[in-house]
Each structure stands twice: as structure tokens, then as C-alpha cells.
Amino acid sequence: PIVSVRDKGLGINAFADDTYKVVVGGNAKITGQLIVDGQLNPSSIMIPTQGNIAAETGITRPLQTGLSLRQVYNNGYPTNYGNAITIKGQGDSQLVMGWSGTSGGNANLYYRNKRDASESNWSDWATIYTTSNKPSPSDIGAASTSHDHAKIVVTNGGGVYEGNGDAANSTIANLQVKSWYGIGFAPSISGQSVPQNENAVWINVRNGGIGCRGDLNAGGQITGNSLKISGSAYVQGTGYVLNSKESGRTDLVAPRISNLNTRMNSGWYGWSLGSAGAPTDYGILLVIQWNENADFVQIAFGTNNAMWTRWYVNGSWQSWSLK
């Protein structure tokens, strides 16, 4: 070995073939700066592995302060094989880099930490996602394109949920959308009849009310903007049936009734020979509700071009009046 003492410090060349510049058998302490290969900030520093050291558990801290490297080989880490970088300072951190058991395969990355308090436990291992280890939809709270998710909570319990059965009624459905108050449907494009930031259709989930700015198509019939429901009043444009209340029917053939002496909803009806309460053998009947007390008027048009009217008021029928 060659030892040289110069005016600026001490130089050591341990081997004649210049394989190593400095060999230290024990610990070495440098109070100044470390210069490697003439560089103050070397591109690489070799850190020897500490070997197969088991992963710490509970409140146990690493023994060695600073940066150290360990082997991962069935010794308590989140993967069976790999390397672990451990940093011990005021607190502790560990990064595990697995290696695959197959040629050319990718392995995962894991991270955990422990605060500096002696009674603090290690955190759980967190998986670091990569392009070869992407998170599943459930990992990040997203919906799967295969629609195999159970629910997607948006906020405050609202969102899209899996249904509770194969039916479509007030208590059973395959899919359920929950909202704290209301659900709105708005256009994603500007310049339309409905402004981009406003709702075109809205549903009040508290009382079941539905509102819309445009037409409502029910059973192939468009009701237009005249569709309104208030109490027991049902007004339609050209629709079919709402809550079993018929109004403004546009059926090509009016439904036939066999008894005109019954309480019926507003709308058009037809009768034929033998129908009870009819003023003539054949004709068309128009029923119009008059008030909230279920009083109504019947206007009958016979096939003989005659017209009759009668009222149902306070629970009693009036006689037909020929017009």
C-alpha cells in the first residue's frame, strides 16, 4: 500500500493495480465533503446489502441510522422476493422493490413509514401503481366497464347502486340512483334551447315529482307542455294515461264501456247496444270533470246526430237532456 502525505491532506492507494482507492475495514467518519473520482457529487455510490433482515413489526425501528439496503426473501415483506431500501432518521421509511420469478416479468413496488414517536406503529404497506400494475376500478372508487361493481357513491350517500331485485316498482328495481334531494339532467353542449348549466329534466326524489322543459312522450304520444297534475286535476295535451286518470285521449278507437252510470275519469268513451244508462243504442261519450269534488258532466253524441248532456253532482245523477 502507498500512503502519501501532501500539504492539503492524506492520500491512500491500497493496491498497486489501482482496483480500490480506499479500503476501510471498520467504520469511517468524514467531517467534510466526500469526493469520488474527482467529483463532489458522484454519479453512483455502492451500498452493500445488509443481507436477509426480517421486516420490522409493531413499534420496532431499524437498527442502522441512515440509508441501508436489505434483501427480501420470504422474510415478512409484502412480496416474497426483491430488495428493500430503509431510511432511518427522525422517522423511518421503507421502499420495497420486488423482482419477478419469471423471465422478463414485472414485480410491484411497496411503501410504508413510521413516525419518530417510540410508541408509534408502522403504517400498512401501500402499493405503488405502475403501467404494468394498474389499479382496479374498486381500488380508486370507479365504475368497471364490465358493470360488475356493487355501487358507486358520488357524495353524501348519493350515487348509482346495485338494485335489490328483478322488478320495476316503488320498492324493487335492478338499478337504483340515490340523491339527497334531486337529480338533474343537463346538456353538455352550449347553444341549445336549454342552457348548458341548467337542467332540461329534473326529478325530486323526495316526493317523486318530475319536471321537464320539453315535450313528454308517453306510449308514443307527445303530451306537449300542457301536461300538468295538481291535486286531482289531470290535464293532458295528447297523452294516454297518467296514474290511471285518462284525459285528452287520442286513441283511434275510443274504449268501449258497458255502463254509463259509473264514476269514470275525464276522457272519450264509446258505447254500443245494451250499455246501461245510455241515451241511445250507439254513440260517443265525453266525460269532463268539473271540480275537485268529483262532480262531472257527460256529453253523449249519438249515431243519429243527436246530442245529450247530464250531470253527476253531489253523488246523484241527473236525467239526460236532449240538445
XYZ file of C-alpha atoms in Angstrom:
323
model
C 0.000 0.000 0.000
C 1.116 3.511 -0.735
C 0.423 6.322 1.691
C 1.253 9.858 0.681
C 1.039 12.932 2.810
C 0.653 16.213 0.981
C 0.238 19.782 2.083
C -3.558 19.601 1.575
C -4.274 16.156 3.135
C -3.692 12.375 3.171
C -3.922 10.085 0.105
C -4.204 6.274 0.224
C -3.786 3.805 -2.641
C -4.251 0.363 -1.118
C -3.477 -1.751 -4.206
C -0.895 -1.359 -6.888
C -3.362 -2.274 -9.634
C -5.498 0.707 -8.600
C -8.594 -1.518 -8.136
C -9.649 0.321 -4.988
C -8.682 3.775 -3.879
C -9.536 3.342 -0.184
C -10.187 0.212 1.850
C -11.647 0.685 5.323
C -12.125 -2.365 7.484
C -14.270 -0.649 10.121
C -16.373 2.488 10.306
C -15.254 5.684 8.660
C -16.325 9.197 9.589
C -15.961 12.119 7.235
C -16.452 15.564 8.695
C -16.004 17.336 5.380
C -17.209 16.568 1.861
C -16.881 13.225 0.060
C -15.241 13.453 -3.360
C -15.439 10.318 -5.535
C -13.397 10.021 -8.723
C -12.645 13.704 -8.533
C -16.341 14.642 -8.336
C -18.039 16.334 -5.417
C -21.399 14.797 -6.460
C -20.577 11.305 -7.792
C -22.997 9.574 -10.179
C -23.037 6.357 -8.145
C -22.130 5.114 -4.683
C -22.091 1.399 -3.891
C -24.205 0.486 -0.846
C -23.601 -3.069 0.359
C -26.653 -5.103 1.328
C -27.243 -5.936 4.978
C -28.484 -9.346 3.932
C -31.734 -11.109 4.686
C -33.103 -8.976 7.534
C -36.708 -9.585 8.565
C -39.185 -6.733 8.239
C -39.796 -4.810 11.454
C -43.202 -5.146 13.099
C -45.153 -3.202 15.703
C -43.155 -0.259 17.073
C -39.715 -1.731 16.292
C -37.348 0.648 14.477
C -34.454 -0.291 12.160
C -31.112 -0.676 13.922
C -28.977 1.281 11.472
C -29.402 5.035 11.118
C -29.298 6.472 7.617
C -29.762 4.697 4.295
C -29.418 0.914 4.090
C -30.202 -1.889 1.646
C -31.710 -5.271 2.504
C -32.609 -8.459 0.716
C -36.268 -9.502 0.519
C -36.517 -13.253 0.567
C -39.548 -14.675 2.391
C -38.859 -12.500 5.425
C -42.040 -10.582 6.190
C -42.262 -8.034 3.385
C -45.349 -7.627 1.137
C -43.655 -9.615 -1.620
C -41.546 -12.754 -1.358
C -38.557 -11.658 -3.422
C -36.870 -8.315 -4.022
C -34.834 -5.579 -2.331
C -35.745 -3.093 0.380
C -34.355 0.394 0.908
C -34.647 1.536 4.520
C -34.165 5.106 5.738
C -33.890 5.759 9.481
C -33.829 9.340 10.657
C -36.271 11.300 12.778
C -38.832 8.859 11.373
C -38.485 5.721 9.298
C -39.414 4.820 5.716
C -39.117 1.664 3.653
C -39.411 1.089 -0.086
C -39.645 -2.500 -1.337
C -38.852 -3.260 -4.975
C -39.886 -6.767 -5.861
C -38.440 -8.894 -8.608
C -40.452 -11.320 -10.671
C -39.985 -15.055 -10.554
C -40.395 -15.251 -14.329
C -38.040 -14.108 -17.048
C -38.890 -10.598 -18.238
C -41.774 -10.272 -15.764
C -42.630 -7.159 -13.757
C -42.952 -7.026 -9.987
C -44.627 -4.482 -7.720
C -43.436 -1.566 -5.589
C -44.487 -1.062 -1.959
C -44.017 1.710 0.605
C -44.596 2.213 4.336
C -43.447 4.573 7.086
C -43.259 5.075 10.844
C -43.243 8.348 12.707
C -40.484 9.205 15.181
C -42.540 8.609 18.349
C -41.366 5.424 20.062
C -44.912 4.171 20.657
C -45.972 4.615 17.011
C -46.628 1.598 14.819
C -45.603 1.094 11.219
C -48.189 2.063 8.636
C -49.715 -0.551 6.369
C -47.879 -1.318 3.161
C -49.125 0.834 0.286
C -48.905 -0.436 -3.283
C -47.357 1.945 -5.812
C -49.223 1.554 -9.089
C -47.371 1.443 -12.396
C -48.292 0.924 -16.027
C -47.799 -2.808 -15.507
C -49.681 -2.830 -12.197
C -52.727 -0.648 -12.747
C -55.369 -0.183 -10.036
C -58.704 -1.915 -10.335
C -61.902 0.202 -10.532
C -62.763 -0.703 -6.934
C -59.295 0.439 -5.761
C -59.989 4.015 -6.858
C -63.791 4.033 -6.452
C -64.586 3.964 -10.162
C -67.089 2.017 -12.258
C -65.962 -1.001 -14.220
C -66.695 -1.134 -17.939
C -67.999 -4.657 -17.344
C -70.537 -3.193 -14.866
C -69.590 -5.701 -12.184
C -69.427 -3.081 -9.438
C -71.781 -3.116 -6.467
C -72.171 0.634 -6.075
C -70.622 3.960 -6.942
C -71.094 6.542 -4.215
C -70.809 10.090 -5.505
C -71.265 12.170 -2.348
C -73.374 12.211 0.823
C -74.602 8.706 0.099
C -75.804 9.651 -3.376
C -74.808 7.706 -6.452
C -75.589 4.641 -8.530
C -76.320 1.492 -6.555
C -76.986 -2.125 -7.365
C -80.699 -2.927 -7.241
C -82.481 -5.359 -4.970
C -84.435 -7.490 -7.420
C -85.848 -8.136 -10.864
C -88.807 -5.777 -10.975
C -89.712 -2.168 -11.660
C -91.880 -0.572 -8.979
C -91.660 1.678 -5.935
C -89.794 -0.890 -3.823
C -87.850 -3.131 -6.241
C -85.504 -2.329 -9.132
C -82.354 -3.724 -10.742
C -80.545 -0.381 -10.500
C -81.094 2.481 -8.076
C -79.925 6.095 -8.308
C -79.859 7.845 -4.943
C -79.804 11.568 -4.287
C -80.106 13.720 -1.171
C -82.778 15.859 -2.864
C -82.942 15.984 -6.646
C -81.453 14.592 -9.836
C -80.955 16.817 -12.868
C -80.151 16.071 -16.499
C -78.314 18.883 -18.270
C -76.831 19.242 -21.778
C -73.049 19.066 -22.168
C -73.120 21.375 -25.195
C -73.909 25.076 -25.371
C -76.093 26.919 -27.839
C -79.157 24.699 -27.367
C -82.685 25.554 -26.242
C -81.667 24.557 -22.715
C -78.582 26.439 -21.420
C -75.558 24.264 -20.766
C -75.507 24.861 -17.000
C -79.239 24.343 -16.499
C -81.347 21.193 -16.194
C -83.547 20.012 -19.037
C -85.172 17.308 -16.890
C -85.234 17.117 -13.109
C -86.551 14.622 -10.576
C -87.416 15.378 -6.962
C -86.580 12.102 -5.232
C -88.268 13.231 -2.011
C -91.768 13.446 -3.442
C -91.454 11.746 -6.839
C -92.065 14.903 -8.847
C -90.702 15.062 -12.401
C -90.226 18.252 -14.396
C -89.081 18.882 -17.949
C -88.723 21.830 -20.308
C -89.684 19.985 -23.455
C -92.337 17.504 -24.525
C -93.107 14.287 -22.704
C -93.557 11.259 -24.939
C -95.755 8.646 -23.278
C -96.559 5.461 -25.134
C -95.630 7.047 -28.452
C -97.861 10.060 -27.825
C -96.406 13.505 -27.157
C -98.187 15.426 -24.436
C -96.509 18.745 -25.148
C -96.195 21.385 -22.443
C -99.846 21.099 -21.383
C -99.171 18.131 -19.091
C -99.812 19.187 -15.507
C -101.021 17.461 -12.364
C -102.396 19.369 -9.403
C -104.298 17.522 -6.732
C -106.941 15.515 -8.556
C -106.870 17.675 -11.711
C -105.324 15.954 -14.723
C -104.795 17.978 -17.883
C -103.084 16.478 -20.927
C -102.287 17.594 -24.418
C -102.406 14.398 -26.448
C -101.303 11.741 -23.967
C -102.621 8.379 -22.871
C -102.867 7.592 -19.171
C -101.432 9.243 -16.055
C -101.955 7.489 -12.720
C -104.981 5.750 -14.264
C -106.564 9.154 -14.962
C -107.480 9.425 -18.634
C -107.686 12.812 -20.319
C -107.360 14.126 -23.830
C -107.123 10.649 -25.305
C -106.053 10.357 -28.915
C -106.795 6.659 -29.367
C -108.090 5.939 -32.862
C -110.879 3.901 -31.261
C -112.456 5.134 -28.022
C -112.535 2.450 -25.319
C -115.947 0.767 -25.049
C -117.854 0.866 -21.771
C -120.897 -1.219 -20.836
C -122.267 1.020 -18.080
C -122.505 4.803 -18.319
C -123.870 5.040 -14.761
C -120.452 4.677 -13.143
C -117.904 7.186 -11.945
C -115.241 7.488 -14.646
C -112.246 9.656 -15.389
C -112.261 12.527 -17.852
C -111.867 11.410 -21.440
C -113.565 9.923 -24.502
C -115.525 6.651 -24.401
C -117.715 4.686 -26.758
C -120.841 2.643 -26.059
C -122.895 0.184 -28.037
C -126.254 -1.600 -27.877
C -127.134 -2.739 -24.390
C -124.917 -0.332 -22.449
C -126.579 0.682 -19.184
C -127.503 4.349 -18.804
C -127.000 5.204 -22.498
C -129.461 7.687 -24.089
C -129.397 5.771 -27.394
C -128.100 2.491 -28.806
C -124.711 3.662 -30.152
C -122.559 6.713 -29.633
C -119.528 8.520 -28.231
C -119.335 9.851 -24.678
C -117.233 12.789 -23.480
C -116.642 12.967 -19.722
C -115.323 16.210 -18.207
C -114.570 16.594 -14.521
C -115.952 19.865 -13.236
C -114.384 20.404 -9.786
C -112.300 18.856 -7.028
C -115.428 17.237 -5.524
C -115.536 14.674 -8.342
C -118.596 16.291 -9.961
C -118.573 15.844 -13.736
C -120.650 16.234 -16.870
C -121.357 13.631 -19.559
C -121.905 14.732 -23.157
C -123.265 11.985 -25.409
C -123.164 12.053 -29.220
C -125.483 9.524 -30.830
C -125.027 7.977 -34.249
C -128.348 9.645 -35.169
C -126.648 13.097 -34.917
C -128.361 13.821 -31.599
C -126.570 15.162 -28.518
C -127.437 14.761 -24.836
C -125.964 16.099 -21.617
C -126.332 15.179 -17.982
C -124.535 15.953 -14.728
C -123.292 13.908 -11.819
C -123.427 16.289 -8.833
C -123.088 15.590 -5.100
C -123.325 11.860 -5.674
C -126.535 11.973 -7.752
C -127.216 11.508 -11.469
C -129.330 13.980 -13.393
C -131.516 12.934 -16.297
C -130.307 13.131 -19.894
C -131.187 16.384 -21.634
C -131.539 16.296 -25.434
C -129.906 19.289 -27.129
